[in-house]
Amino acid sequence: MLKTAQEEWAGEPGELARYPCLDKSGSMVWIASIIITLALLYVRAPDIWPARFWAEDLYEFLMRAQIDGVHSLVDSYAGYLHTVPRLISLVASWLPMKYAPEVFLFFVLFFTGWAASIIARGIGGFAGVLAGASLVLANGWMEPVGSVTNLQWLLAPTLLLLAVRPNGVTRIEGGIFAAIASTSGPFATAFAPIYLFVLIRSFVKERQINVVALIAIIGGTIQLAEVLMNPANPREPSGDHVTWLFGRLIELSAGGSLAALAVGALICASVFFGKDRVQRSLLIGASLLLTIMVIAKFKTQTDLFITDLGAQRYWYVQSVLLLLVGFLAIRDPSNVSKAAGALVVAIIAGSSIYSGVARVWVGTGSGWRDAVEKSYSAPIVYTYAPNWTMRLESGTLYRDRFP
């Protein structure tokens, strides 16, 4: 049987009594997690203010919202749907265009905080308070965090944890999150075997339907259909070293070669001790499954991963999942699991911080309001990221140049 919300939040016997801030709803836990996560987001990505755009924010999402309106929700880009960025862009298009960067930033903070709160409730206890910060403590964080375009990379591991461990979240909230997250990016398709296993296991063992897993499967099926109908353009090969790429992705997600060995050993140890081993195993399996998917996509472009300066999003989700495994192990009654989990978190978070506490913004992106106002007098070209420019005419966006 599933634990009640109070039992799950309380954790080990007596924990609720020792810490009065853990009330029946556990609200203090997820509120604290949101505050910590957003504070760390600003420390690590101070470039989020003043508000600005990144990559496809303008080139695809806001432009399509202006041109296609609500129909843009079903527009495919890069071979799949992007529900969350397109919803945000629709809202921005209905408001004065000069405020679009601030609207985008608001929703970046909203979805980052929402994801952190779901993770906090899923993990539970005081480990959950810190677990939400996995979104900004994982290796490869520099590229995905702080932009509407890359929100899908934060939503993916959150949705997976929610399906595997649906604690503290109502069916309505879980269903809404699953619907928009599973149709934002290809991850629901990549994790489909995990979602199917969770759905079957929940029905067989508990005679319950895991609504989140079911919706994720539906979303993943829709995304698979989009991928098949909108295949990506083929690229020129630049080498084929599958074994090297597999090891390299594991190394990057853990934070280094020695770190990868240590994390691998500790995670294996945590799986063989304590309870909730199936949940931790599923997250580990999902991390490996996604790594295999990345290899299948980039097996002829291994040069992208020689350094850790680009394409960071392709090992970010795996790193978040490994951190979540660590936090779940910390919550385990087994002392072996607790110790292993604490070391996993320390190694991954430590390597992430060691590689750079804060990122340095390399874009421009200022002067948006002036550009919008001037566009009503004459067309203007606006540069908002390295090699990304848009043409503004009377406040309406048109494509100009992109990498």
Coordinates of C-alpha atoms in Angstrom, one line a residue:
M1 CA 0.0 0.0 0.0
L2 CA 1.1 3.6 -0.6
K3 CA 2.0 5.7 2.4
T4 CA -0.2 8.5 3.5
A5 CA 1.1 12.0 2.8
Q6 CA 2.0 12.5 6.4
E7 CA 3.9 9.2 6.7
E8 CA 5.8 10.0 3.5
W9 CA 6.7 13.5 4.6
A10 CA 7.6 12.4 8.1
G11 CA 10.2 9.9 6.9
E12 CA 11.7 7.8 9.7
P13 CA 9.8 7.3 13.0
G14 CA 9.9 10.4 15.1
E15 CA 11.2 12.7 12.5
L16 CA 7.9 14.7 12.3
A17 CA 8.0 15.2 16.1
R18 CA 11.6 16.4 16.0
Y19 CA 10.9 19.0 13.3
P20 CA 7.6 20.8 13.8
C21 CA 8.1 22.6 10.5
L22 CA 7.1 19.4 8.8
D23 CA 3.3 19.8 9.1
K24 CA 0.8 17.4 7.6
S25 CA 0.9 19.0 4.2
G26 CA 4.7 19.2 4.2
S27 CA 4.3 22.7 2.8
M28 CA 7.4 24.1 4.6
V29 CA 9.5 21.5 2.8
W30 CA 8.6 22.4 -0.7
I31 CA 8.4 26.1 0.0
A32 CA 11.9 25.9 1.4
S33 CA 13.0 23.9 -1.6
I34 CA 11.7 26.5 -4.0
I35 CA 13.4 29.3 -2.1
I36 CA 16.8 27.5 -2.0
T37 CA 16.5 26.4 -5.7
L38 CA 15.7 29.9 -7.0
A39 CA 18.3 31.5 -4.8
L40 CA 20.9 29.1 -6.2
L41 CA 19.7 29.7 -9.7
Y42 CA 20.4 33.4 -9.3
V43 CA 23.8 32.8 -7.7
R44 CA 24.8 30.4 -10.5
A45 CA 23.1 32.2 -13.3
P46 CA 23.0 35.9 -12.4
D47 CA 22.6 36.7 -16.1
I48 CA 18.9 35.9 -15.8
W49 CA 18.5 39.6 -14.7
P50 CA 18.0 41.9 -16.5
A51 CA 15.6 39.6 -18.4
R52 CA 16.6 38.5 -21.8
F53 CA 16.0 35.9 -24.5
W54 CA 18.0 32.9 -25.6
A55 CA 18.2 30.9 -28.8
E56 CA 14.8 29.7 -30.0
D57 CA 13.0 32.0 -27.6
L58 CA 12.5 34.6 -30.4
Y59 CA 13.6 32.7 -33.5
E60 CA 10.9 30.1 -33.1
F61 CA 8.6 30.4 -30.1
L62 CA 7.6 34.0 -29.8
M63 CA 7.6 34.6 -33.5
R64 CA 5.3 31.6 -34.1
A65 CA 3.0 32.8 -31.3
Q66 CA 2.7 36.1 -33.0
I67 CA 2.1 34.6 -36.5
D68 CA 0.1 31.4 -35.7
G69 CA -1.6 32.3 -32.4
V70 CA -3.1 29.3 -30.6
H71 CA -2.3 27.1 -33.6
S72 CA 1.4 27.4 -32.7
L73 CA 0.8 24.9 -29.9
V74 CA 0.8 22.1 -32.4
D75 CA 3.7 23.4 -34.5
S76 CA 6.5 20.9 -34.6
Y77 CA 10.1 22.2 -34.2
A78 CA 13.2 20.0 -34.3
G79 CA 10.9 17.1 -34.9
Y80 CA 8.7 17.3 -31.8
L81 CA 6.2 19.5 -29.8
H82 CA 7.2 22.2 -27.3
T83 CA 4.0 22.8 -25.3
V84 CA 5.6 24.8 -22.4
P85 CA 7.6 27.3 -24.4
R86 CA 4.7 27.8 -26.8
L87 CA 2.2 28.4 -24.0
I88 CA 4.6 30.9 -22.4
S89 CA 5.1 32.6 -25.8
L90 CA 1.3 32.8 -26.3
V91 CA 0.9 34.6 -23.0
A92 CA 3.8 37.0 -23.9
S93 CA 2.2 37.7 -27.3
W94 CA -1.1 38.8 -25.7
L95 CA 0.7 41.3 -23.5
P96 CA 2.6 44.5 -24.6
M97 CA 5.6 43.2 -26.6
K98 CA 8.1 45.4 -24.7
Y99 CA 7.5 43.3 -21.6
A100 CA 8.2 39.9 -23.3
P101 CA 11.6 39.3 -21.6
E102 CA 10.1 39.8 -18.2
V103 CA 7.2 37.5 -19.0
F104 CA 9.7 34.9 -20.1
L105 CA 11.7 35.3 -16.9
F106 CA 8.6 35.0 -14.8
F107 CA 7.7 31.7 -16.3
V108 CA 11.3 30.4 -16.1
L109 CA 11.2 31.1 -12.4
F110 CA 7.7 29.6 -12.1
F111 CA 8.5 26.3 -13.8
T112 CA 11.8 26.0 -12.1
G113 CA 10.2 26.5 -8.8
W114 CA 7.3 24.2 -9.6
A115 CA 9.7 21.4 -10.7
A116 CA 11.7 21.9 -7.5
S117 CA 8.6 21.6 -5.4
I118 CA 7.6 18.4 -7.1
I119 CA 11.0 17.0 -6.5
A120 CA 10.9 18.1 -2.9
R121 CA 7.6 16.4 -2.3
G122 CA 8.7 13.3 -4.2
I123 CA 11.8 12.8 -2.1
G124 CA 10.3 14.0 1.1
G125 CA 11.9 15.0 4.4
F126 CA 14.8 17.3 4.7
A127 CA 16.6 15.6 1.8
G128 CA 13.7 16.8 -0.3
V129 CA 14.4 20.4 0.6
L130 CA 17.9 20.1 -1.0
A131 CA 16.8 17.7 -3.7
G132 CA 15.0 20.4 -5.7
A133 CA 18.3 22.2 -6.1
S134 CA 19.5 19.2 -8.1
L135 CA 18.2 21.2 -11.1
V136 CA 21.0 23.8 -10.6
L137 CA 23.6 21.6 -9.0
A138 CA 23.8 18.9 -11.7
N139 CA 26.7 18.8 -14.1
G140 CA 25.9 20.4 -17.4
W141 CA 23.7 22.9 -15.8
M142 CA 25.1 26.0 -17.5
E143 CA 23.3 25.6 -20.8
P144 CA 19.8 24.3 -19.7
V145 CA 18.9 26.6 -16.8
G146 CA 17.4 30.0 -17.0
S147 CA 15.7 30.1 -20.4
V148 CA 12.3 29.2 -21.8
T149 CA 13.9 27.3 -24.7
N150 CA 15.6 24.9 -22.4
L151 CA 12.9 24.4 -19.7
Q152 CA 12.2 20.9 -21.2
W153 CA 15.5 19.7 -19.8
L154 CA 14.4 20.6 -16.2
L155 CA 10.9 19.2 -16.7
A156 CA 12.1 15.8 -18.0
P157 CA 13.8 14.4 -14.8
T158 CA 11.0 16.0 -12.7
L159 CA 8.3 14.2 -14.6
L160 CA 10.2 10.9 -14.3
L161 CA 10.5 11.2 -10.6
L162 CA 6.9 12.1 -10.3
A163 CA 5.8 9.0 -12.1
V164 CA 8.2 6.7 -10.2
R165 CA 7.4 8.3 -6.8
P166 CA 4.1 10.2 -6.9
N167 CA 4.2 11.5 -3.3
G168 CA 2.6 14.7 -2.0
V169 CA 1.1 15.7 -5.4
T170 CA -2.6 15.6 -6.2
R171 CA -3.8 13.8 -9.3
I172 CA -4.9 17.0 -10.8
E173 CA -1.6 18.7 -10.4
G174 CA 0.3 15.6 -11.4
G175 CA -1.9 15.2 -14.5
I176 CA -1.4 18.8 -15.6
F177 CA 2.3 18.7 -15.1
A178 CA 2.5 15.3 -16.9
A179 CA 0.5 16.6 -19.9
I180 CA 2.6 19.7 -20.5
A181 CA 6.0 18.2 -19.6
S182 CA 5.5 15.0 -21.7
T183 CA 4.7 17.1 -24.8
S184 CA 7.7 19.4 -24.2
G185 CA 10.7 17.7 -25.7
P186 CA 11.3 14.0 -26.7
F187 CA 12.0 12.7 -23.2
A188 CA 8.7 11.0 -22.6
T189 CA 9.4 8.9 -25.7
A190 CA 12.9 8.1 -24.5
F191 CA 11.6 7.1 -21.0
A192 CA 8.6 5.2 -22.3
P193 CA 9.8 1.8 -21.1
I194 CA 10.2 3.2 -17.6
Y195 CA 6.7 4.7 -17.7
L196 CA 5.2 1.5 -19.0
F197 CA 6.9 -0.5 -16.3
V198 CA 5.7 1.9 -13.6
L199 CA 2.1 1.8 -14.9
I200 CA 1.9 -2.0 -15.0
R201 CA 3.6 -2.4 -11.6
S202 CA 1.2 0.1 -10.0
F203 CA -1.8 -1.7 -11.4
V204 CA -0.6 -5.2 -10.6
K205 CA 0.7 -4.5 -7.1
E206 CA -1.7 -1.8 -5.9
R207 CA -4.7 -2.1 -8.2
Q208 CA -4.2 1.6 -9.0
I209 CA -3.7 3.5 -12.2
N210 CA -0.6 5.7 -12.1
V211 CA -2.1 8.7 -13.8
V212 CA 1.2 10.5 -14.3
A213 CA 2.8 7.5 -16.0
L214 CA -0.3 6.9 -18.2
I215 CA -0.3 10.6 -19.4
A216 CA 3.4 10.4 -19.9
I217 CA 3.0 7.4 -22.2
I218 CA 0.3 9.2 -24.2
G219 CA 2.5 12.2 -24.5
G220 CA 5.5 10.1 -25.5
T221 CA 3.4 8.4 -28.2
I222 CA 2.4 11.8 -29.6
Q223 CA 6.0 12.9 -29.6
L224 CA 7.1 9.7 -31.3
A225 CA 4.5 10.3 -34.0
E226 CA 5.9 13.9 -34.4
V227 CA 9.4 12.6 -34.7
L228 CA 8.4 10.1 -37.3
M229 CA 6.5 12.7 -39.3
N230 CA 9.2 15.3 -39.0
P231 CA 12.6 13.6 -39.2
A232 CA 15.6 15.8 -38.4
N233 CA 17.9 16.7 -41.2
P234 CA 20.8 14.3 -41.7
R235 CA 24.2 15.5 -40.7
E236 CA 27.7 14.9 -42.1
P237 CA 29.5 12.2 -40.1
S238 CA 32.6 13.2 -38.1
G239 CA 33.7 9.9 -36.6
D240 CA 32.1 6.8 -35.1
H241 CA 33.3 5.9 -31.6
V242 CA 30.3 4.6 -29.8
T243 CA 32.2 3.0 -26.9
W244 CA 34.2 6.2 -26.3
L245 CA 31.0 8.3 -26.4
F246 CA 29.2 6.2 -23.9
G247 CA 32.1 6.5 -21.4
R248 CA 32.4 10.2 -22.1
L249 CA 28.8 10.9 -21.4
I250 CA 28.9 9.0 -18.1
E251 CA 32.1 10.8 -17.2
L252 CA 30.5 14.2 -18.0
S253 CA 27.3 13.6 -16.1
A254 CA 29.3 12.5 -13.0
G255 CA 31.8 15.3 -13.2
G256 CA 35.0 13.5 -14.2
S257 CA 36.5 10.0 -14.8
L258 CA 37.4 9.3 -11.2
A259 CA 34.1 10.8 -10.1
A260 CA 32.2 8.5 -12.6
L261 CA 33.9 5.4 -11.1
A262 CA 33.1 6.5 -7.6
V263 CA 29.5 7.5 -8.4
G264 CA 28.9 4.2 -10.3
A265 CA 30.2 2.1 -7.4
L266 CA 28.2 4.0 -4.8
I267 CA 25.0 3.9 -6.8
C268 CA 25.4 0.2 -7.2
A269 CA 25.9 -0.2 -3.5
S270 CA 22.8 1.9 -2.8
V271 CA 20.6 -0.3 -5.0
F272 CA 21.5 -3.5 -3.1
F273 CA 20.7 -2.1 0.3
G274 CA 17.6 -0.7 2.0
K275 CA 14.1 -0.1 0.6
D276 CA 12.8 1.8 -2.5
R277 CA 15.5 0.0 -4.5
V278 CA 13.2 -0.4 -7.4
Q279 CA 12.6 3.3 -7.6
R280 CA 16.3 4.1 -7.5
S281 CA 17.0 1.4 -10.1
L282 CA 14.4 2.9 -12.4
L283 CA 16.0 6.3 -12.2
I284 CA 19.4 4.7 -12.9
G285 CA 18.0 2.8 -15.8
A286 CA 16.4 5.9 -17.2
S287 CA 19.8 7.7 -17.0
L288 CA 21.5 4.9 -19.0
L289 CA 18.6 4.7 -21.4
L290 CA 18.9 8.4 -22.2
T291 CA 22.6 8.1 -22.6
I292 CA 22.1 5.3 -25.2
M293 CA 19.6 7.6 -27.0
V294 CA 22.1 10.4 -27.1
I295 CA 24.7 8.0 -28.5
A296 CA 22.3 6.8 -31.2
K297 CA 21.8 10.5 -32.2
F298 CA 25.4 11.7 -32.1
K299 CA 27.5 8.6 -32.8
T300 CA 28.9 10.2 -35.9
Q301 CA 29.4 13.6 -34.1
T302 CA 31.6 12.6 -31.2
D303 CA 33.7 15.7 -31.6
L304 CA 30.9 17.7 -29.9
F305 CA 31.8 16.0 -26.6
I306 CA 35.5 16.3 -26.6
T307 CA 35.3 19.2 -24.3
D308 CA 32.6 20.0 -21.7
L309 CA 32.0 23.6 -23.1
G310 CA 29.2 22.8 -25.4
A311 CA 26.2 20.5 -25.8
Q312 CA 25.9 20.3 -22.0
R313 CA 22.2 19.6 -22.1
Y314 CA 23.0 16.1 -23.5
W315 CA 24.3 14.9 -20.1
Y316 CA 22.5 17.3 -17.8
V317 CA 19.3 15.2 -17.3
Q318 CA 21.4 12.1 -16.5
S319 CA 23.3 14.1 -13.9
V320 CA 20.1 15.3 -12.3
L321 CA 18.8 11.7 -12.2
L322 CA 21.9 10.5 -10.5
L323 CA 21.6 13.3 -7.9
L324 CA 18.0 12.2 -7.3
V325 CA 19.1 8.7 -6.8
G326 CA 21.6 10.0 -4.2
F327 CA 18.9 12.0 -2.3
L328 CA 16.5 9.0 -2.4
A329 CA 19.3 6.8 -0.9
I330 CA 19.8 9.4 1.8
R331 CA 16.1 9.0 2.8
D332 CA 16.5 5.2 3.1
P333 CA 16.6 3.6 6.5
S334 CA 19.7 1.6 5.6
N335 CA 22.9 3.3 6.8
V336 CA 24.8 1.9 3.8
S337 CA 22.3 3.6 1.4
K338 CA 22.4 6.8 3.4
A339 CA 26.2 6.9 3.3
A340 CA 26.4 6.0 -0.4
G341 CA 23.7 8.6 -1.3
A342 CA 25.4 11.3 0.6
L343 CA 28.7 10.6 -1.2
V344 CA 27.0 10.6 -4.6
V345 CA 25.4 14.0 -3.9
A346 CA 28.7 15.4 -2.6
I347 CA 30.7 14.2 -5.6
I348 CA 28.3 15.3 -8.3
A349 CA 27.4 18.7 -6.7
G350 CA 31.0 19.3 -5.7
S351 CA 32.3 18.7 -9.2
S352 CA 29.6 21.0 -10.6
I353 CA 30.5 23.8 -8.2
Y354 CA 34.2 23.2 -8.7
S355 CA 33.8 23.6 -12.5
G356 CA 32.4 27.1 -11.9
V357 CA 30.1 28.6 -9.3
A358 CA 28.5 31.0 -11.7
R359 CA 28.3 31.2 -15.5
V360 CA 29.4 34.2 -17.5
W361 CA 26.7 35.4 -20.0
V362 CA 28.2 35.7 -23.5
G363 CA 25.2 37.2 -25.2
T364 CA 23.9 40.7 -25.6
G365 CA 20.1 40.8 -25.4
S366 CA 19.8 44.3 -23.9
G367 CA 17.8 47.2 -25.4
W368 CA 14.7 45.1 -26.2
R369 CA 12.2 47.9 -25.2
D370 CA 14.0 50.5 -27.3
A371 CA 14.1 48.0 -30.3
V372 CA 10.4 47.4 -30.0
E373 CA 9.6 51.1 -29.9
K374 CA 11.9 52.0 -32.8
S375 CA 10.4 49.2 -34.9
Y376 CA 7.2 51.2 -35.2
S377 CA 9.1 53.9 -37.1
A378 CA 11.4 51.6 -39.2
P379 CA 12.4 48.0 -39.4
I380 CA 15.2 47.1 -37.0
V381 CA 17.6 44.2 -36.6
Y382 CA 17.8 43.0 -33.0
T383 CA 20.7 40.8 -31.7
Y384 CA 19.8 38.8 -28.6
A385 CA 22.3 35.9 -28.5
P386 CA 25.6 35.1 -30.2
N387 CA 24.9 34.9 -33.9
W388 CA 21.1 35.1 -33.3
T389 CA 19.3 38.1 -34.8
M390 CA 15.7 38.9 -35.5
R391 CA 14.0 41.6 -37.6
L392 CA 11.4 43.7 -35.9
E393 CA 8.7 45.5 -37.9
S394 CA 6.0 47.3 -35.9
G395 CA 6.6 45.0 -32.9
T396 CA 6.3 41.9 -35.1
L397 CA 9.2 39.4 -35.3
Y398 CA 10.7 38.0 -38.5
R399 CA 13.7 35.7 -38.8
D400 CA 17.0 37.3 -39.7
R401 CA 20.0 35.2 -38.9
F402 CA 20.9 32.2 -36.7
P403 CA 23.9 29.9 -36.2

